[in-house]
Amino acid sequence: MNKRVAIIGGGYTGMVAALRLSQTGDFVCLYEKSTVLGGLATGIKFQGTTIERAYHHIFRTDRDIIKLAGELGCEDKLHWYPSSIAVVDQHGTSPFASPFDLLKFSRLPLRDRIRLGAVLFYLQQKPKWSTTNTVTATQWLRRACGERVYRVVWEPLLVGKFHDAAPEVSMAWLWARVHTRAASRSLLRGEELGYFEGGFQTFTHALEQQLRKQGVQVIFGSSVSSLRTLPDRQVTLTVGDERKVFDAVICTIPSRVFASLIVGDLQASPDYLTQLNAMEYLGAICITFSTPQSLSRFYWHNINYRTSPFLVFIQHTNLVSAASYQGQHVYYLGAYLPHEHELFRAPPEHLQATFFTHLQKFFPMFNPARVTEIVVSKLPYAQHVVGQNYSSIRPSVQTPLPNVYLSNFSQIFPEDRGTNFAVRAGNDVAQQVLRSVMG
């Protein structure tokens, strides 16, 4: 007998779960509160095409999303480009992608450069993360690299990413970042990154079309206000003024938002609600702009200035040709901020002026008057804080509520959130529902 399944959240995890469940013939209803699907990879119209609100790319090791692109028939739109990375600080811009770049990194004495290279090699080759789960990145890096290396290289990145929570961040998280990126590099070609022709909207559109072909009901602008379980293990959702009954519900929303939906349900214990609300999230500000000016020869720039309002500067058209954007160079300025931070609450005009003022300090040739298009985006749930022993405190996919499942990026560990892991999570939660509910 076919079942009725609701999915709350139309990012890649929710979309993939809907894809897999609808392939079994079950009725699937996907609720998305905005007017588009794609979550953090949502596309915006920009320079005659589409581009993501927040910068995205694919690694060679991102097998789940690459496989799904092939299944959806859009793998031919996924192209691979050589990457380049630099560090920007008070001394200027320095390449920072290869062992040779590290040896030439004059911010550190030669002895420290060799020591940092040895640590990076160790992390790249270390096959398991479990021994780094109980120690913070700050503690581990200070001990392994020394105080000077930590201050010059690691501290600006950790503080820029996590602000006051930086001292809490698990070394397992950083291990995964280094290990995953190293695995995507080739000795002959270096690092190559993937990007869809027409942006990730190409992938999102192909996935959405397949959902509709399989009969998934997609409801936009729908705000689910509560979730309750029934004695017969069915689940009711309150959507607007209506109550809908389902055999199972998958929530792909942030843990704190999920907690607000289940308050009052008899199965939602105070301890469980406390666990959900303990998940700490940072917001993100992302400024996307275009100009005829080319400011750098690198794609990715880590900004190692403590006073900079943004952590990363990306010249997107050093990955994808400017010809794809009507000859304009496309850039991102990205920052992660606590929700209460004054910049996160500031209006777009103030953010633009503040970010551009600092960008001119790093790249004096930048002329804001030549900017041809700009979009300022705020993403309230962009990054979770991964503390010590995170594997033991993150919520499980199977919730205490019968036939209710939670799958969001705060459960991905030790890897950081990303499109590939969102696809993998969608596959995994769909399989769990099929085993537990569908029989």
Tab-separated table of C-alpha atoms in Angstrom:
chain	number	residue	atom	x	y	z
A	1	MET	CA	0.000	0.000	0.000
A	2	ASN	CA	1.416	3.369	-1.015
A	3	LYS	CA	2.212	5.856	1.726
A	4	ARG	CA	1.871	9.625	2.035
A	5	VAL	CA	5.118	11.409	2.874
A	6	ALA	CA	5.657	15.116	3.538
A	7	ILE	CA	9.027	16.803	3.199
A	8	ILE	CA	9.602	20.225	4.744
A	9	GLY	CA	12.343	22.188	3.020
A	10	GLY	CA	13.183	22.396	-0.682
A	11	GLY	CA	16.969	22.383	-0.586
A	12	TYR	CA	18.945	19.560	-2.173
A	13	THR	CA	18.409	17.180	0.746
A	14	GLY	CA	14.639	17.572	0.588
A	15	MET	CA	14.568	17.397	-3.201
A	16	VAL	CA	16.672	14.228	-3.350
A	17	ALA	CA	14.610	12.557	-0.624
A	18	ALA	CA	11.475	13.416	-2.625
A	19	LEU	CA	13.071	11.983	-5.764
A	20	ARG	CA	13.901	8.638	-4.159
A	21	LEU	CA	10.616	8.194	-2.312
A	22	SER	CA	8.496	9.085	-5.330
A	23	GLN	CA	10.378	6.490	-7.374
A	24	THR	CA	8.697	3.820	-5.216
A	25	GLY	CA	5.227	5.064	-6.151
A	26	ASP	CA	4.530	6.771	-2.841
A	27	PHE	CA	2.770	10.136	-2.726
A	28	VAL	CA	5.255	12.867	-1.802
A	29	CYS	CA	4.415	16.465	-0.938
A	30	LEU	CA	7.322	18.907	-0.752
A	31	TYR	CA	6.760	22.116	1.210
A	32	GLU	CA	9.034	25.104	0.498
A	33	LYS	CA	8.370	28.444	2.170
A	34	SER	CA	10.067	30.504	-0.559
A	35	THR	CA	9.138	30.683	-4.237
A	36	VAL	CA	12.045	28.588	-5.556
A	37	LEU	CA	13.842	25.323	-4.823
A	38	GLY	CA	17.557	24.864	-4.195
A	39	GLY	CA	18.172	26.096	-0.648
A	40	LEU	CA	21.608	27.670	-0.239
A	41	ALA	CA	22.329	26.919	-3.916
A	42	THR	CA	19.350	28.962	-5.116
A	43	GLY	CA	20.135	30.805	-8.345
A	44	ILE	CA	19.645	34.500	-9.033
A	45	LYS	CA	19.461	36.283	-12.370
A	46	PHE	CA	22.825	37.921	-12.987
A	47	GLN	CA	24.541	39.272	-16.109
A	48	GLY	CA	22.214	37.474	-18.498
A	49	THR	CA	22.430	34.079	-16.804
A	50	THR	CA	21.995	32.588	-13.337
A	51	ILE	CA	24.467	32.389	-10.491
A	52	GLU	CA	24.180	31.292	-6.872
A	53	ARG	CA	23.423	33.704	-4.038
A	54	ALA	CA	26.369	32.113	-2.227
A	55	TYR	CA	29.485	30.795	-3.973
A	56	HIS	CA	29.450	27.124	-4.925
A	57	HIS	CA	31.665	24.641	-6.716
A	58	ILE	CA	32.152	20.879	-6.858
A	59	PHE	CA	35.220	18.833	-5.960
A	60	ARG	CA	36.373	15.817	-7.951
A	61	THR	CA	35.574	13.703	-4.888
A	62	ASP	CA	31.919	14.846	-4.769
A	63	ARG	CA	30.680	11.541	-6.158
A	64	ASP	CA	27.065	11.753	-4.989
A	65	ILE	CA	26.153	14.956	-6.796
A	66	ILE	CA	28.210	14.009	-9.863
A	67	LYS	CA	26.387	10.679	-10.060
A	68	LEU	CA	23.003	12.358	-9.680
A	69	ALA	CA	23.866	14.874	-12.397
A	70	GLY	CA	24.475	11.913	-14.709
A	71	GLU	CA	21.186	10.342	-13.677
A	72	LEU	CA	19.349	13.593	-14.411
A	73	GLY	CA	21.024	14.021	-17.790
A	74	CYS	CA	22.913	17.237	-17.009
A	75	GLU	CA	26.403	15.873	-16.406
A	76	ASP	CA	27.441	17.237	-19.804
A	77	LYS	CA	26.805	20.720	-18.380
A	78	LEU	CA	29.300	20.127	-15.555
A	79	HIS	CA	32.716	21.453	-16.567
A	80	TRP	CA	36.039	21.293	-14.730
A	81	TYR	CA	38.422	24.195	-14.289
A	82	PRO	CA	41.840	24.669	-12.668
A	83	SER	CA	41.595	26.327	-9.263
A	84	SER	CA	43.909	28.856	-7.620
A	85	ILE	CA	44.169	30.001	-4.006
A	86	ALA	CA	45.822	33.010	-2.392
A	87	VAL	CA	46.242	34.587	1.034
A	88	VAL	CA	45.653	38.325	1.365
A	89	ASP	CA	47.157	40.144	4.357
A	90	GLN	CA	48.989	43.352	5.212
A	91	HIS	CA	51.947	42.199	3.128
A	92	GLY	CA	49.946	41.712	-0.073
A	93	THR	CA	48.571	38.736	-2.018
A	94	SER	CA	50.463	35.443	-2.012
A	95	PRO	CA	49.665	32.145	-3.766
A	96	PHE	CA	48.875	29.413	-1.255
A	97	ALA	CA	47.888	26.223	-3.092
A	98	SER	CA	50.964	24.045	-3.560
A	99	PRO	CA	54.009	22.928	-1.541
A	100	PHE	CA	56.079	25.323	-3.650
A	101	ASP	CA	53.784	28.205	-2.675
A	102	LEU	CA	54.227	27.286	0.972
A	103	LEU	CA	58.024	27.211	0.673
A	104	LYS	CA	57.915	30.743	-0.798
A	105	PHE	CA	55.522	32.059	1.859
A	106	SER	CA	57.834	34.677	3.380
A	107	ARG	CA	55.425	35.607	6.206
A	108	LEU	CA	56.937	32.670	8.098
A	109	PRO	CA	60.572	31.688	8.718
A	110	LEU	CA	61.750	28.694	6.699
A	111	ARG	CA	61.660	26.423	9.737
A	112	ASP	CA	57.986	27.254	10.322
A	113	ARG	CA	57.145	26.758	6.647
A	114	ILE	CA	58.663	23.273	6.742
A	115	ARG	CA	56.814	22.498	9.959
A	116	LEU	CA	53.487	23.711	8.496
A	117	GLY	CA	54.089	21.642	5.359
A	118	ALA	CA	54.719	18.528	7.446
A	119	VAL	CA	51.514	19.097	9.440
A	120	LEU	CA	49.456	19.596	6.282
A	121	PHE	CA	50.906	16.425	4.776
A	122	TYR	CA	50.071	14.502	7.954
A	123	LEU	CA	46.460	15.749	7.936
A	124	GLN	CA	46.081	14.957	4.240
A	125	GLN	CA	47.283	11.386	4.768
A	126	LYS	CA	45.556	10.726	8.104
A	127	PRO	CA	42.750	8.279	7.198
A	128	LYS	CA	40.534	8.666	10.283
A	129	TRP	CA	39.228	11.627	12.224
A	130	SER	CA	38.159	9.938	15.480
A	131	THR	CA	41.314	10.851	17.420
A	132	THR	CA	40.753	14.560	16.659
A	133	ASN	CA	37.126	14.636	17.841
A	134	THR	CA	37.918	15.396	21.486
A	135	VAL	CA	40.367	18.258	20.951
A	136	THR	CA	39.788	21.739	19.559
A	137	ALA	CA	41.449	22.918	16.380
A	138	THR	CA	43.101	25.729	18.317
A	139	GLN	CA	44.656	23.349	20.830
A	140	TRP	CA	45.823	20.844	18.205
A	141	LEU	CA	47.224	23.421	15.775
A	142	ARG	CA	49.113	25.356	18.437
A	143	ARG	CA	50.759	22.165	19.601
A	144	ALA	CA	51.488	20.767	16.131
A	145	CYS	CA	52.408	23.934	14.225
A	146	GLY	CA	53.624	26.293	16.929
A	147	GLU	CA	52.232	29.622	18.075
A	148	ARG	CA	53.608	31.710	15.195
A	149	VAL	CA	52.165	29.489	12.459
A	150	TYR	CA	48.867	29.388	14.291
A	151	ARG	CA	48.696	33.188	14.536
A	152	VAL	CA	49.698	33.852	10.917
A	153	VAL	CA	47.818	31.078	9.080
A	154	TRP	CA	45.157	29.374	11.153
A	155	GLU	CA	43.765	31.877	13.633
A	156	PRO	CA	42.550	34.398	11.009
A	157	LEU	CA	40.648	31.616	9.222
A	158	LEU	CA	39.054	30.143	12.340
A	159	VAL	CA	38.079	33.512	13.823
A	160	GLY	CA	36.849	34.784	10.453
A	161	LYS	CA	34.681	31.691	10.036
A	162	PHE	CA	33.396	31.197	13.596
A	163	HIS	CA	34.013	34.503	15.435
A	164	ASP	CA	33.763	34.093	19.224
A	165	ALA	CA	33.094	30.357	18.816
A	166	ALA	CA	36.471	29.773	17.124
A	167	PRO	CA	38.157	28.350	20.272
A	168	GLU	CA	35.409	25.696	20.494
A	169	VAL	CA	35.731	24.302	16.952
A	170	SER	CA	36.616	20.624	16.750
A	171	MET	CA	39.868	19.563	15.098
A	172	ALA	CA	37.855	16.815	13.379
A	173	TRP	CA	36.081	19.510	11.345
A	174	LEU	CA	39.376	21.039	10.205
A	175	TRP	CA	40.855	17.604	9.468
A	176	ALA	CA	37.940	16.905	7.127
A	177	ARG	CA	38.408	20.230	5.333
A	178	VAL	CA	42.099	19.568	4.698
A	179	HIS	CA	41.683	15.849	3.960
A	180	THR	CA	38.769	16.255	1.525
A	181	ARG	CA	40.413	19.058	-0.401
A	182	ALA	CA	43.682	17.149	-0.692
A	183	ALA	CA	41.846	14.089	-2.019
A	184	SER	CA	40.425	16.189	-4.853
A	185	ARG	CA	43.861	17.191	-6.147
A	186	SER	CA	45.821	15.496	-8.895
A	187	LEU	CA	49.621	15.399	-8.921
A	188	LEU	CA	49.583	16.248	-12.608
A	189	ARG	CA	46.702	18.730	-12.852
A	190	GLY	CA	46.562	20.172	-9.348
A	191	GLU	CA	43.137	21.020	-8.013
A	192	GLU	CA	40.206	21.192	-10.429
A	193	LEU	CA	36.772	22.441	-9.442
A	194	GLY	CA	33.478	21.722	-11.134
A	195	TYR	CA	30.806	24.228	-12.088
A	196	PHE	CA	27.617	23.836	-14.078
A	197	GLU	CA	27.119	25.737	-17.305
A	198	GLY	CA	24.348	28.156	-16.383
A	199	GLY	CA	25.187	27.797	-12.683
A	200	PHE	CA	23.822	25.306	-10.171
A	201	GLN	CA	20.373	26.346	-11.346
A	202	THR	CA	20.996	23.955	-14.250
A	203	PHE	CA	21.210	21.062	-11.784
A	204	THR	CA	18.336	22.377	-9.639
A	205	HIS	CA	16.060	22.747	-12.665
A	206	ALA	CA	16.821	19.230	-13.905
A	207	LEU	CA	16.069	17.823	-10.445
A	208	GLU	CA	12.852	19.815	-10.128
A	209	GLN	CA	11.681	18.675	-13.564
A	210	GLN	CA	12.250	15.047	-12.585
A	211	LEU	CA	10.296	15.527	-9.359
A	212	ARG	CA	7.326	16.888	-11.255
A	213	LYS	CA	7.596	14.064	-13.806
A	214	GLN	CA	7.374	11.561	-10.934
A	215	GLY	CA	4.302	13.246	-9.497
A	216	VAL	CA	5.833	15.032	-6.513
A	217	GLN	CA	3.547	17.831	-5.345
A	218	VAL	CA	5.653	20.944	-4.763
A	219	ILE	CA	3.963	23.660	-2.726
A	220	PHE	CA	5.703	27.040	-2.659
A	221	GLY	CA	5.092	29.822	-0.164
A	222	SER	CA	3.944	27.285	2.393
A	223	SER	CA	4.702	27.957	6.036
A	224	VAL	CA	4.373	24.891	8.242
A	225	SER	CA	3.573	26.148	11.743
A	226	SER	CA	3.339	22.919	13.727
A	227	LEU	CA	3.921	19.163	13.608
A	228	ARG	CA	2.094	16.651	15.816
A	229	THR	CA	2.180	12.879	16.035
A	230	LEU	CA	-0.960	10.773	16.430
A	231	PRO	CA	-1.504	7.551	18.414
A	232	ASP	CA	-1.694	5.539	15.164
A	233	ARG	CA	1.822	6.805	14.220
A	234	GLN	CA	0.517	9.177	11.584
A	235	VAL	CA	1.738	12.772	11.577
A	236	THR	CA	-0.234	15.986	11.138
A	237	LEU	CA	1.128	19.241	9.779
A	238	THR	CA	-0.518	22.613	10.187
A	239	VAL	CA	-0.013	24.531	6.958
A	240	GLY	CA	-1.712	27.887	7.022
A	241	ASP	CA	-5.277	27.215	8.142
A	242	GLU	CA	-5.203	23.562	7.087
A	243	ARG	CA	-4.207	20.335	8.811
A	244	LYS	CA	-2.619	17.657	6.631
A	245	VAL	CA	-2.121	14.010	7.636
A	246	PHE	CA	0.869	11.921	6.485
A	247	ASP	CA	2.372	8.526	7.179
A	248	ALA	CA	5.848	10.028	7.560
A	249	VAL	CA	7.462	13.465	7.599
A	250	ILE	CA	11.033	14.421	6.737
A	251	CYS	CA	12.213	17.810	8.003
A	252	THR	CA	15.259	19.258	6.239
A	253	ILE	CA	15.076	22.565	8.101
A	254	PRO	CA	17.527	23.880	10.749
A	255	SER	CA	17.368	22.064	14.072
A	256	ARG	CA	16.139	25.115	15.959
A	257	VAL	CA	13.339	25.674	13.452
A	258	PHE	CA	12.363	22.015	13.759
A	259	ALA	CA	12.245	22.428	17.545
A	260	SER	CA	9.748	25.269	17.179
A	261	LEU	CA	7.425	23.017	15.141
A	262	ILE	CA	7.280	20.165	17.650
A	263	VAL	CA	6.950	22.110	20.911
A	264	GLY	CA	3.865	20.689	22.599
A	265	ASP	CA	4.055	17.228	21.055
A	266	LEU	CA	3.965	14.572	23.762
A	267	GLN	CA	6.995	12.790	22.260
A	268	ALA	CA	9.154	15.936	22.211
A	269	SER	CA	10.835	15.769	25.623
A	270	PRO	CA	12.442	18.840	27.212
A	271	ASP	CA	15.865	17.170	26.862
A	272	TYR	CA	15.367	16.631	23.143
A	273	LEU	CA	14.204	20.207	22.588
A	274	THR	CA	17.254	21.410	24.517
A	275	GLN	CA	19.502	19.308	22.272
A	276	LEU	CA	17.945	20.812	19.148
A	277	ASN	CA	18.144	24.369	20.411
A	278	ALA	CA	21.773	23.871	21.444
A	279	MET	CA	22.755	23.673	17.765
A	280	GLU	CA	24.488	27.005	17.213
A	281	TYR	CA	24.195	28.612	13.779
A	282	LEU	CA	25.937	31.548	12.135
A	283	GLY	CA	24.446	33.673	9.419
A	284	ALA	CA	26.203	34.640	6.198
A	285	ILE	CA	26.413	37.795	4.169
A	286	CYS	CA	27.295	37.343	0.524
A	287	ILE	CA	27.771	40.255	-1.866
A	288	THR	CA	27.815	39.287	-5.531
A	289	PHE	CA	28.934	41.982	-7.952
A	290	SER	CA	30.258	42.450	-11.471
A	291	THR	CA	32.630	44.935	-13.041
A	292	PRO	CA	34.758	45.124	-16.197
A	293	GLN	CA	37.810	45.255	-13.907
A	294	SER	CA	39.919	42.174	-13.240
A	295	LEU	CA	41.388	42.556	-9.759
A	296	SER	CA	43.464	39.399	-9.310
A	297	ARG	CA	44.857	36.335	-11.055
A	298	PHE	CA	43.506	34.000	-8.364
A	299	TYR	CA	40.080	32.424	-7.871
A	300	TRP	CA	39.893	32.031	-4.076
A	301	HIS	CA	41.363	34.542	-1.615
A	302	ASN	CA	41.519	33.936	2.133
A	303	ILE	CA	41.477	37.349	3.817
A	304	ASN	CA	43.861	37.195	6.797
A	305	TYR	CA	43.022	40.636	8.170
A	306	ARG	CA	41.398	40.600	11.602
A	307	THR	CA	39.714	43.948	10.854
A	308	SER	CA	38.222	42.869	7.513
A	309	PRO	CA	34.423	42.556	7.521
A	310	PHE	CA	34.637	39.641	5.081
A	311	LEU	CA	36.518	36.356	5.276
A	312	VAL	CA	36.738	35.397	1.631
A	313	PHE	CA	37.043	37.197	-1.688
A	314	ILE	CA	36.305	35.164	-4.806
A	315	GLN	CA	36.957	36.167	-8.383
A	316	HIS	CA	34.485	33.750	-9.908
A	317	THR	CA	35.593	34.572	-13.430
A	318	ASN	CA	39.050	33.230	-12.665
A	319	LEU	CA	37.304	29.853	-12.557
A	320	VAL	CA	34.600	30.328	-15.203
A	321	SER	CA	35.284	32.623	-18.166
A	322	ALA	CA	33.930	36.165	-18.102
A	323	ALA	CA	32.445	35.370	-21.530
A	324	SER	CA	29.702	33.498	-19.643
A	325	TYR	CA	28.733	36.801	-17.967
A	326	GLN	CA	28.592	39.199	-20.906
A	327	GLY	CA	32.301	39.945	-20.583
A	328	GLN	CA	32.010	41.136	-16.978
A	329	HIS	CA	34.162	39.876	-14.137
A	330	VAL	CA	32.060	38.397	-11.328
A	331	TYR	CA	33.021	38.469	-7.654
A	332	TYR	CA	31.820	37.313	-4.250
A	333	LEU	CA	32.563	38.833	-0.860
A	334	GLY	CA	31.571	36.452	1.940
A	335	ALA	CA	31.298	36.730	5.725
A	336	TYR	CA	29.951	34.499	8.506
A	337	LEU	CA	28.423	36.395	11.403
A	338	PRO	CA	26.429	35.792	14.576
A	339	HIS	CA	22.802	36.826	14.132
A	340	GLU	CA	23.169	39.606	16.688
A	341	HIS	CA	26.225	41.131	14.944
A	342	GLU	CA	25.663	44.726	13.861
A	343	LEU	CA	26.690	43.978	10.267
A	344	PHE	CA	24.201	41.125	9.976
A	345	ARG	CA	21.449	43.551	10.963
A	346	ALA	CA	22.738	46.385	8.748
A	347	PRO	CA	20.900	47.452	5.550
A	348	PRO	CA	22.318	46.414	2.144
A	349	GLU	CA	23.586	49.926	1.345
A	350	HIS	CA	25.707	49.989	4.504
A	351	LEU	CA	27.080	46.510	3.834
A	352	GLN	CA	28.005	47.410	0.282
A	353	ALA	CA	29.830	50.572	1.367
A	354	THR	CA	31.659	48.826	4.221
A	355	PHE	CA	32.750	45.820	2.182
A	356	PHE	CA	33.824	47.902	-0.815
A	357	THR	CA	35.875	50.264	1.374
A	358	HIS	CA	37.891	47.337	2.707
A	359	LEU	CA	38.188	45.725	-0.727
A	360	GLN	CA	39.846	48.920	-1.971
A	361	LYS	CA	42.439	48.579	0.801
A	362	PHE	CA	43.398	45.134	-0.519
A	363	PHE	CA	43.041	45.978	-4.204
A	364	PRO	CA	43.519	49.764	-4.642
A	365	MET	CA	42.731	49.598	-8.351
A	366	PHE	CA	39.107	48.575	-7.552
A	367	ASN	CA	36.686	51.347	-8.551
A	368	PRO	CA	33.173	50.950	-7.056
A	369	ALA	CA	31.816	53.375	-9.650
A	370	ARG	CA	32.482	50.769	-12.334
A	371	VAL	CA	30.329	48.084	-10.700
A	372	THR	CA	27.630	47.083	-13.194
A	373	GLU	CA	25.450	44.798	-11.079
A	374	ILE	CA	25.261	43.901	-7.394
A	375	VAL	CA	23.195	41.605	-5.178
A	376	VAL	CA	23.428	41.568	-1.373
A	377	SER	CA	22.198	38.322	0.240
A	378	LYS	CA	21.717	37.419	3.894
A	379	LEU	CA	21.458	33.739	4.811
A	380	PRO	CA	20.430	33.237	8.455
A	381	TYR	CA	21.349	29.534	8.757
A	382	ALA	CA	24.552	29.246	6.743
A	383	GLN	CA	27.042	27.522	9.057
A	384	HIS	CA	26.772	25.507	12.254
A	385	VAL	CA	29.392	25.593	14.985
A	386	VAL	CA	31.134	22.223	15.287
A	387	GLY	CA	32.479	21.927	18.823
A	388	GLN	CA	34.396	19.232	20.673
A	389	ASN	CA	32.769	15.783	20.774
A	390	TYR	CA	30.281	16.990	18.179
A	391	SER	CA	29.599	13.454	16.965
A	392	SER	CA	27.993	12.655	20.317
A	393	ILE	CA	25.742	15.720	20.563
A	394	ARG	CA	24.395	16.193	17.043
A	395	PRO	CA	20.758	15.075	16.622
A	396	SER	CA	20.107	11.734	14.956
A	397	VAL	CA	18.075	11.422	11.769
A	398	GLN	CA	15.452	9.257	13.491
A	399	THR	CA	13.769	11.578	15.963
A	400	PRO	CA	11.917	10.509	19.148
A	401	LEU	CA	8.690	11.313	17.302
A	402	PRO	CA	7.407	8.195	15.469
A	403	ASN	CA	7.810	8.407	11.691
A	404	VAL	CA	9.365	11.874	11.889
A	405	TYR	CA	12.878	12.345	10.513
A	406	LEU	CA	15.337	15.226	10.690
A	407	SER	CA	18.015	15.683	8.050
A	408	ASN	CA	19.934	18.939	7.815
A	409	PHE	CA	23.542	19.993	7.330
A	410	SER	CA	24.248	20.289	11.067
A	411	GLN	CA	24.158	16.468	11.160
A	412	ILE	CA	26.925	16.146	8.559
A	413	PHE	CA	30.166	15.310	10.364
A	414	PRO	CA	33.103	15.542	10.217
A	415	GLU	CA	32.757	16.922	6.688
A	416	ASP	CA	31.526	20.468	6.275
A	417	ARG	CA	28.135	21.172	4.717
A	418	GLY	CA	27.982	21.319	0.923
A	419	THR	CA	25.922	20.297	-2.080
A	420	ASN	CA	27.458	16.829	-2.326
A	421	PHE	CA	26.711	15.993	1.285
A	422	ALA	CA	23.199	17.429	0.922
A	423	VAL	CA	22.577	14.993	-1.933
A	424	ARG	CA	24.038	12.139	0.108
A	425	ALA	CA	21.859	13.049	3.099
A	426	GLY	CA	18.758	13.041	0.894
A	427	ASN	CA	19.573	9.551	-0.368
A	428	ASP	CA	20.262	8.312	3.160
A	429	VAL	CA	17.128	9.669	4.826
A	430	ALA	CA	14.950	8.328	1.995
A	431	GLN	CA	16.435	4.857	2.510
A	432	GLN	CA	15.801	5.075	6.233
A	433	VAL	CA	12.152	6.009	5.664
A	434	LEU	CA	11.728	3.182	3.179
A	435	ARG	CA	13.117	0.661	5.655
A	436	SER	CA	11.266	1.903	8.727
A	437	VAL	CA	7.912	3.147	7.411
A	438	MET	CA	7.310	1.540	4.062
A	439	GLY	CA	8.294	-1.919	5.191
